[in-house]
């Protein structure tokens, strides 16, 4: 090509640039860029989803946080100790006489139920320490409210006003509703959240 022709081509290209005309992007390049962004977004969602899912409620997670007990394996007048979230809990199958004694006992030290199934200001009447309609089953923390000692069902003592438990470390005494009667302890033994379904007791169920 002559010098005159080359100069003409350069003038035409410069004129096109000045008019704002740009060469069209190849369609293949657009497709590759779009696909790359799409794959990157999908990878981000895949990586983040397990964390998002873990924050939400799930049946598997709820069951993992529960302790299940067969109530038929606890005869009247006996108790069963279990662990829930690393802490010991007593399930007492109270006899009719034990329920009557607990109902006669008037709380004088701690006037609150300390029941996670109820409002925190609920009174400490025996009816507020068990599930409605199931007064014979008492579920309480086995850890003395005054310290770390375990209040075991086998360490019951006879009180002037009925039967109860005694802490072997501080000698705090609790009635058959798990309410403190005497000693340095100032709070009733807490009642965890729980439900009863099909003859089973589920500690931790909401």
Coordinates of C-alpha atoms in Angstrom, one line a residue:
X1 CA 0.0 0.0 0.0
X2 CA 1.3 3.5 -0.9
X3 CA 2.1 6.1 1.8
X4 CA -0.9 8.1 0.6
X5 CA -3.2 5.1 1.2
X6 CA -1.8 4.5 4.7
X7 CA -2.2 8.2 5.6
X8 CA -5.9 7.9 4.4
X9 CA -6.5 4.9 6.6
X10 CA -5.1 6.6 9.7
X11 CA -7.2 9.7 9.0
X12 CA -10.3 7.6 8.8
X13 CA -9.5 5.7 12.1
X14 CA -8.8 9.0 13.9
X15 CA -12.0 10.5 12.5
X16 CA -14.0 7.5 13.8
X17 CA -12.4 7.8 17.3
X18 CA -13.2 11.5 17.5
X19 CA -16.9 10.8 16.7
X20 CA -17.1 8.5 19.7
X21 CA -17.3 5.2 17.8
X22 CA -15.6 2.2 19.5
X23 CA -15.1 -1.2 18.1
X24 CA -17.8 -3.6 19.2
X25 CA -16.7 -6.1 21.9
X26 CA -16.5 -9.6 20.7
X27 CA -19.7 -11.6 21.8
X28 CA -17.5 -14.5 23.0
X29 CA -15.6 -12.2 25.4
X30 CA -19.0 -11.0 26.9
X31 CA -20.1 -14.5 27.4
X32 CA -16.9 -15.5 29.2
X33 CA -17.0 -12.5 31.5
X34 CA -20.6 -13.1 32.4
X35 CA -20.0 -16.8 33.1
X36 CA -17.1 -16.0 35.3
X37 CA -19.1 -13.6 37.5
X38 CA -22.0 -16.2 37.7
X39 CA -19.6 -18.9 38.8
X40 CA -18.0 -16.6 41.4
X41 CA -21.4 -15.7 42.8
X42 CA -22.5 -19.4 43.0
X43 CA -19.2 -20.2 44.8
X44 CA -19.8 -17.5 47.3
X45 CA -23.3 -18.7 48.1
X46 CA -22.1 -22.2 48.5
X47 CA -19.4 -21.2 50.9
X48 CA -21.6 -18.9 53.0
X49 CA -24.7 -21.1 53.1
X50 CA -23.6 -23.5 55.9
X51 CA -23.0 -20.5 58.2
X52 CA -26.4 -19.0 57.4
X53 CA -28.1 -22.3 57.8
X54 CA -26.5 -22.8 61.2
X55 CA -27.9 -19.6 62.5
X56 CA -31.5 -20.6 61.7
X57 CA -33.6 -23.1 63.7
X58 CA -33.5 -26.7 62.6
X59 CA -35.1 -29.9 63.8
X60 CA -31.7 -31.7 63.9
X61 CA -30.1 -29.0 66.0
X62 CA -33.1 -28.8 68.4
X63 CA -33.0 -32.6 69.0
X64 CA -29.3 -32.4 69.6
X65 CA -29.9 -29.9 72.4
X66 CA -32.5 -32.1 74.1
X67 CA -32.2 -34.9 76.6
X68 CA -35.0 -37.6 76.2
X69 CA -36.1 -39.8 79.1
X70 CA -38.5 -42.6 79.1
X71 CA -41.0 -41.8 82.0
X72 CA -42.1 -45.4 82.2
X73 CA -38.6 -46.3 83.5
X74 CA -39.1 -44.1 86.6
X75 CA -41.5 -45.8 89.1
X76 CA -43.4 -43.7 91.6
X77 CA -41.3 -42.8 94.6
X78 CA -38.0 -42.9 92.7
X79 CA -35.8 -40.5 90.7
X80 CA -33.6 -40.5 87.7
X81 CA -30.6 -38.2 87.1
X82 CA -29.7 -37.1 83.6
X83 CA -27.4 -34.5 82.1
X84 CA -28.5 -31.7 79.9
X85 CA -26.1 -29.1 78.4
X86 CA -23.4 -30.5 80.7
X87 CA -25.4 -30.0 83.9
X88 CA -27.1 -32.6 86.2
X89 CA -30.9 -32.7 86.5
X90 CA -33.2 -34.8 88.7
X91 CA -36.5 -36.2 87.5
X92 CA -38.6 -37.3 90.5
X93 CA -41.7 -39.4 90.1
X94 CA -43.5 -38.1 93.1
X95 CA -46.0 -40.2 95.0
X96 CA -49.4 -38.8 95.9
X97 CA -48.2 -38.2 99.4
X98 CA -45.1 -36.3 98.3
X99 CA -47.3 -34.1 96.1
X100 CA -49.6 -33.4 99.0
X101 CA -46.6 -32.5 101.2
X102 CA -45.2 -30.2 98.5
X103 CA -48.5 -28.4 98.2
X104 CA -48.8 -27.9 101.9
X105 CA -45.3 -26.4 102.1
X106 CA -45.4 -22.6 102.0
X107 CA -42.3 -21.1 100.4
X108 CA -40.6 -18.6 102.7
X109 CA -37.0 -18.2 101.4
X110 CA -37.4 -17.8 97.6
X111 CA -40.8 -16.8 96.5
X112 CA -40.3 -17.3 92.8
X113 CA -40.9 -20.4 90.8
X114 CA -37.5 -20.3 89.0
X115 CA -39.2 -22.2 86.2
X116 CA -37.9 -21.6 82.6
X117 CA -41.3 -22.6 81.2
X118 CA -43.0 -19.7 83.0
X119 CA -42.5 -15.9 83.5
X120 CA -39.6 -15.1 85.8
X121 CA -41.9 -13.4 88.3
X122 CA -44.2 -16.4 88.7
X123 CA -44.8 -17.4 92.3
X124 CA -43.2 -20.5 93.8
X125 CA -46.4 -22.5 94.4
X126 CA -46.0 -26.2 93.7
X127 CA -48.4 -25.9 90.7
X128 CA -45.8 -23.6 89.1
X129 CA -43.0 -26.1 89.6
X130 CA -44.4 -28.8 87.3
X131 CA -46.3 -29.0 84.0
X132 CA -50.0 -28.3 84.1
X133 CA -51.9 -31.6 84.7
X134 CA -48.7 -33.5 85.5
X135 CA -48.0 -32.8 89.2
X136 CA -46.3 -36.2 89.9
X137 CA -43.2 -35.5 87.8
X138 CA -40.8 -32.9 89.1
X139 CA -37.8 -31.9 87.0
X140 CA -35.2 -29.8 88.8
X141 CA -31.5 -29.0 88.7
X142 CA -29.5 -31.4 90.9
X143 CA -26.9 -28.7 91.5
X144 CA -27.3 -26.9 94.8
X145 CA -28.2 -23.2 94.3
X146 CA -25.6 -22.3 96.9
X147 CA -22.6 -23.9 95.1
X148 CA -21.4 -26.8 92.9
X149 CA -22.5 -29.8 95.1
X150 CA -24.9 -32.3 93.7
X151 CA -28.2 -32.7 95.6
X152 CA -28.8 -36.4 95.1
X153 CA -32.2 -38.0 95.6
X154 CA -30.6 -40.7 97.8
X155 CA -29.7 -38.0 100.3
X156 CA -33.2 -37.2 101.4
X157 CA -33.8 -36.2 105.0
X158 CA -37.0 -36.0 107.1
X159 CA -37.9 -32.4 107.7
X160 CA -40.3 -31.1 110.3
X161 CA -42.8 -30.2 107.6
X162 CA -42.2 -33.2 105.2
X163 CA -39.7 -34.9 103.1
X164 CA -37.0 -33.2 101.0
X165 CA -33.4 -33.1 99.9
X166 CA -30.3 -31.9 101.6
X167 CA -27.1 -30.7 100.1
X168 CA -24.1 -32.7 101.5
X169 CA -21.8 -29.7 101.3
X170 CA -23.7 -26.7 102.8
X171 CA -26.6 -28.6 104.5
X172 CA -29.2 -26.5 102.6
X173 CA -32.6 -28.3 102.6
X174 CA -35.2 -28.4 99.9
X175 CA -38.7 -29.7 100.0
X176 CA -40.3 -32.1 97.5
X177 CA -41.0 -29.2 95.2
X178 CA -37.3 -28.4 95.0
X179 CA -37.8 -25.2 97.0
X180 CA -35.2 -24.1 99.5
X181 CA -36.4 -24.5 103.1
X182 CA -33.3 -23.7 105.2
X183 CA -29.6 -23.3 105.0
X184 CA -27.3 -20.9 103.2
X185 CA -29.0 -21.5 99.8
X186 CA -31.2 -18.6 98.9
X187 CA -32.8 -19.8 95.6
X188 CA -35.1 -22.7 94.7
X189 CA -33.6 -25.4 92.5
X190 CA -34.3 -24.2 88.9
X191 CA -36.7 -26.0 86.7
X192 CA -35.5 -26.3 83.1
X193 CA -37.6 -25.9 80.0
X194 CA -39.1 -29.3 79.1
X195 CA -42.2 -31.0 77.5
X196 CA -43.8 -34.4 77.8
X197 CA -44.7 -36.3 74.6
X198 CA -45.9 -39.9 74.2
X199 CA -44.6 -41.1 77.6
X200 CA -41.3 -39.3 77.1
X201 CA -39.8 -36.3 78.9
X202 CA -37.8 -33.9 76.6
X203 CA -35.6 -31.6 78.6
X204 CA -34.7 -28.6 76.4
X205 CA -37.8 -28.8 74.2
X206 CA -39.4 -25.5 73.4

